[in-house]
Structures are given as structure tokens and as C-alpha cells.
mmCIF file of C-alpha atoms in Angstrom:
data_model
loop_
_atom_site.group_PDB
_atom_site.id
_atom_site.type_symbol
_atom_site.label_atom_id
_atom_site.label_comp_id
_atom_site.label_asym_id
_atom_site.label_seq_id
_atom_site.Cartn_x
_atom_site.Cartn_y
_atom_site.Cartn_z
ATOM 1 C CA MET A 1476 -40.963 -45.003 8.569
ATOM 2 C CA THR A 1477 -40.080 -41.609 7.116
ATOM 3 C CA GLN A 1478 -37.576 -41.228 4.356
ATOM 4 C CA PRO A 1479 -34.423 -39.245 5.209
ATOM 5 C CA THR A 1480 -34.218 -35.862 3.579
ATOM 6 C CA PRO A 1481 -31.727 -36.088 0.739
ATOM 7 C CA THR A 1482 -28.580 -34.034 1.216
ATOM 8 C CA ARG A 1483 -28.211 -31.358 -1.413
ATOM 9 C CA ARG A 1484 -24.938 -31.941 -3.196
ATOM 10 C CA ARG A 1485 -22.727 -29.056 -4.088
ATOM 11 C CA GLY A 1486 -21.588 -28.772 -7.647
ATOM 12 C CA PRO A 1487 -20.086 -26.212 -9.969
ATOM 13 C CA GLY A 1488 -21.592 -22.808 -9.386
ATOM 14 C CA SER A 1489 -23.138 -23.660 -5.995
ATOM 15 C CA ARG A 1490 -22.214 -21.474 -3.037
ATOM 16 C CA ALA A 1491 -21.983 -22.128 0.689
ATOM 17 C CA ASP A 1492 -23.331 -19.491 3.067
ATOM 18 C CA GLU A 1493 -21.110 -16.769 4.547
ATOM 19 C CA ASN A 1494 -20.856 -18.456 7.956
ATOM 20 C CA HIS A 1495 -19.841 -21.888 6.702
ATOM 21 C CA PRO A 1496 -16.869 -23.186 8.754
ATOM 22 C CA THR A 1497 -14.796 -23.945 5.654
ATOM 23 C CA ARG A 1498 -15.343 -20.422 4.326
ATOM 24 C CA ILE A 1499 -14.185 -19.021 7.667
ATOM 25 C CA GLU A 1500 -11.083 -21.245 7.547
ATOM 26 C CA ILE A 1501 -10.278 -19.976 4.064
ATOM 27 C CA LEU A 1502 -10.744 -16.346 5.157
ATOM 28 C CA ASN A 1503 -8.554 -16.878 8.241
ATOM 29 C CA ALA A 1504 -5.819 -18.436 6.120
ATOM 30 C CA ALA A 1505 -6.061 -15.560 3.643
ATOM 31 C CA VAL A 1506 -5.707 -12.963 6.416
ATOM 32 C CA THR A 1507 -2.653 -14.747 7.791
ATOM 33 C CA LEU A 1508 -1.015 -14.916 4.362
ATOM 34 C CA ALA A 1509 -1.971 -11.325 3.522
ATOM 35 C CA GLU A 1510 -0.385 -10.108 6.748
ATOM 36 C CA ARG A 1511 2.806 -11.998 5.958
ATOM 37 C CA ASP A 1512 3.072 -11.508 2.195
ATOM 38 C CA GLY A 1513 0.636 -8.718 1.223
ATOM 39 C CA LEU A 1514 -2.470 -8.887 -0.928
ATOM 40 C CA ARG A 1515 -0.682 -8.848 -4.284
ATOM 41 C CA SER A 1516 0.980 -12.198 -3.690
ATOM 42 C CA LEU A 1517 -2.171 -13.841 -2.311
ATOM 43 C CA SER A 1518 -2.990 -16.824 -4.532
ATOM 44 C CA ILE A 1519 -5.908 -19.241 -4.405
ATOM 45 C CA ALA A 1520 -3.511 -22.195 -4.285
ATOM 46 C CA ASP A 1521 -1.588 -20.761 -1.322
ATOM 47 C CA VAL A 1522 -4.757 -19.850 0.571
ATOM 48 C CA THR A 1523 -6.385 -23.247 0.153
ATOM 49 C CA ALA A 1524 -3.151 -25.040 1.068
ATOM 50 C CA ALA A 1525 -2.789 -22.905 4.208
ATOM 51 C CA ALA A 1526 -6.435 -23.601 5.099
ATOM 52 C CA GLY A 1527 -5.925 -27.343 4.566
ATOM 53 C CA HIS A 1528 -8.476 -27.656 1.774
ATOM 54 C CA ALA A 1529 -8.400 -28.654 -1.863
ATOM 55 C CA LYS A 1530 -8.262 -25.845 -4.391
ATOM 56 C CA GLY A 1531 -11.693 -26.838 -5.720
ATOM 57 C CA THR A 1532 -13.210 -26.204 -2.289
ATOM 58 C CA PHE A 1533 -12.332 -22.532 -2.703
ATOM 59 C CA TYR A 1534 -14.823 -22.196 -5.561
ATOM 60 C CA VAL A 1535 -17.697 -23.453 -3.428
ATOM 61 C CA HIS A 1536 -17.176 -20.391 -1.247
ATOM 62 C CA PHE A 1537 -15.828 -17.726 -3.640
ATOM 63 C CA ARG A 1538 -16.241 -17.059 -7.359
ATOM 64 C CA ASP A 1539 -12.620 -16.016 -7.759
ATOM 65 C CA ARG A 1540 -9.711 -14.217 -6.090
ATOM 66 C CA THR A 1541 -11.506 -10.872 -6.358
ATOM 67 C CA ALA A 1542 -14.483 -12.233 -4.406
ATOM 68 C CA LEU A 1543 -12.069 -13.414 -1.701
ATOM 69 C CA LEU A 1544 -10.419 -9.988 -1.508
ATOM 70 C CA VAL A 1545 -13.786 -8.241 -1.253
ATOM 71 C CA ALA A 1546 -14.899 -10.683 1.464
ATOM 72 C CA LEU A 1547 -11.679 -10.067 3.412
ATOM 73 C CA HIS A 1548 -12.104 -6.331 3.189
ATOM 74 C CA ARG A 1549 -15.758 -6.492 4.215
ATOM 75 C CA TRP A 1550 -14.982 -8.781 7.159
ATOM 76 C CA PHE A 1551 -12.276 -6.417 8.368
ATOM 77 C CA HIS A 1552 -14.381 -3.272 8.114
ATOM 78 C CA ASP A 1553 -17.555 -4.892 9.455
ATOM 79 C CA THR A 1554 -15.595 -6.005 12.515
ATOM 80 C CA VAL A 1555 -13.942 -2.614 13.012
ATOM 81 C CA PHE A 1556 -17.164 -0.636 12.471
ATOM 82 C CA GLU A 1557 -19.031 -2.859 14.929
ATOM 83 C CA ARG A 1558 -16.379 -2.263 17.579
ATOM 84 C CA VAL A 1559 -16.338 1.493 16.986
ATOM 85 C CA ILE A 1560 -20.119 1.871 17.086
ATOM 86 C CA THR A 1561 -20.504 -0.435 20.095
ATOM 87 C CA SER A 1562 -17.798 1.316 22.102
ATOM 88 C CA THR A 1563 -19.329 4.748 21.513
ATOM 89 C CA ALA A 1564 -23.029 3.833 21.532
ATOM 90 C CA ASP A 1565 -23.745 5.634 24.800
ATOM 91 C CA ASP A 1566 -21.758 8.782 23.935
ATOM 92 C CA SER A 1567 -23.469 12.009 22.967
ATOM 93 C CA PRO A 1568 -22.813 13.270 19.440
ATOM 94 C CA GLY A 1569 -19.997 15.782 19.158
ATOM 95 C CA SER A 1570 -16.253 16.196 18.917
ATOM 96 C CA GLU A 1571 -15.529 14.094 22.012
ATOM 97 C CA ARG A 1572 -17.415 11.134 20.511
ATOM 98 C CA ALA A 1573 -15.498 11.688 17.258
ATOM 99 C CA ARG A 1574 -12.221 11.440 19.190
ATOM 100 C CA ARG A 1575 -13.394 8.277 20.970
ATOM 101 C CA ARG A 1576 -14.458 6.769 17.651
ATOM 102 C CA LEU A 1577 -11.066 7.463 16.103
ATOM 103 C CA LEU A 1578 -9.295 5.857 19.061
ATOM 104 C CA ALA A 1579 -11.698 2.902 18.956
ATOM 105 C CA PHE A 1580 -10.854 2.472 15.264
ATOM 106 C CA LEU A 1581 -7.132 2.513 15.954
ATOM 107 C CA ASP A 1582 -7.480 0.106 18.880
ATOM 108 C CA ALA A 1583 -9.627 -2.290 16.842
ATOM 109 C CA CYS A 1584 -7.043 -2.243 14.070
ATOM 110 C CA ARG A 1585 -4.319 -3.109 16.587
ATOM 111 C CA ASP A 1586 -6.373 -6.140 17.679
ATOM 112 C CA LEU A 1587 -7.077 -7.523 14.201
ATOM 113 C CA PRO A 1588 -4.691 -9.435 11.944
ATOM 114 C CA GLY A 1589 -3.928 -8.326 8.416
ATOM 115 C CA VAL A 1590 -4.282 -4.590 9.067
ATOM 116 C CA ARG A 1591 -1.350 -3.481 6.964
ATOM 117 C CA ALA A 1592 -2.521 -5.578 4.018
ATOM 118 C CA LEU A 1593 -6.192 -4.677 4.369
ATOM 119 C CA LEU A 1594 -5.575 -0.945 4.787
ATOM 120 C CA LEU A 1595 -2.460 -0.178 2.736
ATOM 121 C CA ASP A 1596 -2.364 -2.881 0.077
ATOM 122 C CA ALA A 1597 -6.110 -2.551 -0.431
ATOM 123 C CA ARG A 1598 -5.654 1.038 -1.605
ATOM 124 C CA THR A 1599 -3.721 -0.142 -4.661
ATOM 125 C CA GLU A 1600 -5.532 -3.411 -5.348
ATOM 126 C CA PRO A 1601 -7.770 -2.733 -8.385
ATOM 127 C CA ALA A 1602 -10.041 -5.644 -7.475
ATOM 128 C CA ILE A 1603 -11.272 -3.949 -4.315
ATOM 129 C CA ALA A 1604 -10.758 -0.239 -5.011
ATOM 130 C CA ALA A 1605 -14.522 0.367 -5.150
ATOM 131 C CA GLU A 1606 -14.991 -1.427 -1.818
ATOM 132 C CA VAL A 1607 -12.231 0.664 -0.217
ATOM 133 C CA ASP A 1608 -13.860 3.857 -1.478
ATOM 134 C CA SER A 1609 -17.293 2.737 -0.272
ATOM 135 C CA ARG A 1610 -16.012 1.978 3.241
ATOM 136 C CA ASN A 1611 -14.149 5.290 3.412
ATOM 137 C CA ARG A 1612 -17.356 7.111 2.433
ATOM 138 C CA GLN A 1613 -19.287 5.179 5.095
ATOM 139 C CA ALA A 1614 -16.711 6.008 7.781
ATOM 140 C CA THR A 1615 -16.694 9.644 6.651
ATOM 141 C CA GLN A 1616 -20.472 9.856 6.971
ATOM 142 C CA ILE A 1617 -20.408 8.319 10.464
ATOM 143 C CA LEU A 1618 -17.653 10.637 11.663
ATOM 144 C CA ALA A 1619 -19.144 13.738 10.009
ATOM 145 C CA SER A 1620 -22.252 13.309 12.143
ATOM 146 C CA ASP A 1621 -20.087 14.260 15.128
ATOM 147 C CA LEU A 1622 -18.422 17.220 13.437
ATOM 148 C CA GLY A 1623 -21.528 19.259 12.615
ATOM 149 C CA ALA A 1624 -20.153 22.285 14.459
ATOM 150 C CA SER A 1625 -17.149 22.402 12.105
ATOM 151 C CA ALA A 1626 -17.142 24.644 9.050
ATOM 152 C CA HIS A 1627 -16.726 21.681 6.671
ATOM 153 C CA PRO A 1628 -17.686 18.522 8.593
ATOM 154 C CA ARG A 1629 -17.601 16.081 5.654
ATOM 155 C CA GLU A 1630 -14.220 17.263 4.399
ATOM 156 C CA LYS A 1631 -12.778 17.207 7.901
ATOM 157 C CA ALA A 1632 -14.201 13.729 8.474
ATOM 158 C CA ARG A 1633 -12.707 12.488 5.187
ATOM 159 C CA ILE A 1634 -9.267 13.790 6.167
ATOM 160 C CA LEU A 1635 -9.583 12.189 9.608
ATOM 161 C CA VAL A 1636 -10.656 8.835 8.141
ATOM 162 C CA LEU A 1637 -7.707 8.720 5.753
ATOM 163 C CA ALA A 1638 -5.260 9.858 8.438
ATOM 164 C CA ALA A 1639 -6.597 7.258 10.893
ATOM 165 C CA ALA A 1640 -6.134 4.497 8.291
ATOM 166 C CA ASP A 1641 -2.567 5.655 7.723
ATOM 167 C CA ILE A 1642 -1.818 5.658 11.455
ATOM 168 C CA ALA A 1643 -3.377 2.197 11.863
ATOM 169 C CA ALA A 1644 -1.204 0.821 9.065
ATOM 170 C CA ARG A 1645 1.922 2.430 10.528
ATOM 171 C CA GLU A 1646 1.122 1.064 13.988
ATOM 172 C CA SER A 1647 0.693 -2.386 12.483
ATOM 173 C CA ALA A 1648 3.991 -2.156 10.613
ATOM 174 C CA GLN A 1649 5.845 -0.977 13.720
ATOM 175 C CA GLY A 1650 4.049 -3.336 16.096
ATOM 176 C CA ARG A 1651 3.228 -0.606 18.601
ATOM 177 C CA THR A 1652 0.967 2.378 19.145
ATOM 178 C CA LEU A 1653 2.201 5.755 17.942
ATOM 179 C CA PRO A 1654 1.174 8.191 20.704
ATOM 180 C CA ALA A 1655 2.372 11.330 18.891
ATOM 181 C CA ALA A 1656 0.455 10.397 15.740
ATOM 182 C CA ARG A 1657 -2.685 9.628 17.753
ATOM 183 C CA THR A 1658 -2.419 12.928 19.615
ATOM 184 C CA ALA A 1659 -1.952 14.859 16.363
ATOM 185 C CA LEU A 1660 -4.992 13.095 14.871
ATOM 186 C CA LEU A 1661 -7.179 13.978 17.842
ATOM 187 C CA GLU A 1662 -6.006 17.601 17.745
ATOM 188 C CA ILE A 1663 -7.436 17.917 14.239
ATOM 189 C CA VAL A 1664 -10.904 17.103 15.578
#
């Protein structure tokens, strides 16, 4: 008879993987609270209570509140970037693909919870400022690849990325698309 493999116990300092169901529940609760109350008022106690877990469980999945905020921001942008790239994968590089990517970004933001918090509040949250800047640079690089015919493709892409984030946040706040803002954005391309 073989001995059962002992279960590794979690203790202080141990971490569960990124796809652990409890981690996902904590992230979902955090997004819901961030959408309702903003990132600044997001507390570990509130998040764990909303997720239905003990406060100590939080620390198995995140070092601290900053790690949670970074994980939220990464989840949001990973999801949006995947949708944008997937929806334009068969398009030829150029200004038309840039327009489709901007619309795909805006549409993805309309589908995801927590947009206002993760786009607007994130800009002023010191804990994730570097992550915000990194994602904006990544989006700028992706979009600039379609604007090579422009005089200043990287600068134009940067302006478009920031404008698209602003429009997404405004659409989230108003609960509807803003056709005039979208049209103006696409005209810049």
C-alpha cells in the first residue's frame, strides 16, 4: 500500500498561484468594491468580507494592498489587450487597424467591471503609478506600429492612448457609449 502524498500546508509567507479560486474571488470582490467606492477606499478588510473569506486568507494570495491593486490593474489590462489583439489579429497594419484597435479597447472597457476605478483612480494611486505608466507605454508601442505613416507615430499613439482611456472612463461613468467622443478620437488617427 502506498502512502498518501502529504498536503503542503500554507503558512506565513506562502503564496497560492495566480489562478487559485480564492484569489479570483478576492479579485472579483475588489473589482466590485472599486467600481462602487473607488480604489482609495478599498481596504483589505472590506475586500475579504465581500469575498466571504477571513482577512488572513488575503495574505496567502497577496503581500499587501499594493499587490492587490497591481494584480487588479494587470488583470484589467491583460484582459483588454487580449481582446484588442484578438479582434484585430487578421487586420493589415495601418490607420484602419489603429481605428479598429481603439474601438476594440473602448468596447472591451464597456464590457468589464471597474473601468472607472481602474482607469481614472489608478492614475492618482501612488501604489500602481508605475504599472499605469508601463501599460500606457505598451499600448502606445502597439498602436504606434499602425501609425508609421504619421510624422510622429509614437507621440500620436500616446495621445490616442490617453484620450481613449479618458473616453472609456467617461463612458463608464455615464453608462453609455459617447459616439461624438469616439468619432473625434478616430478622426485623430
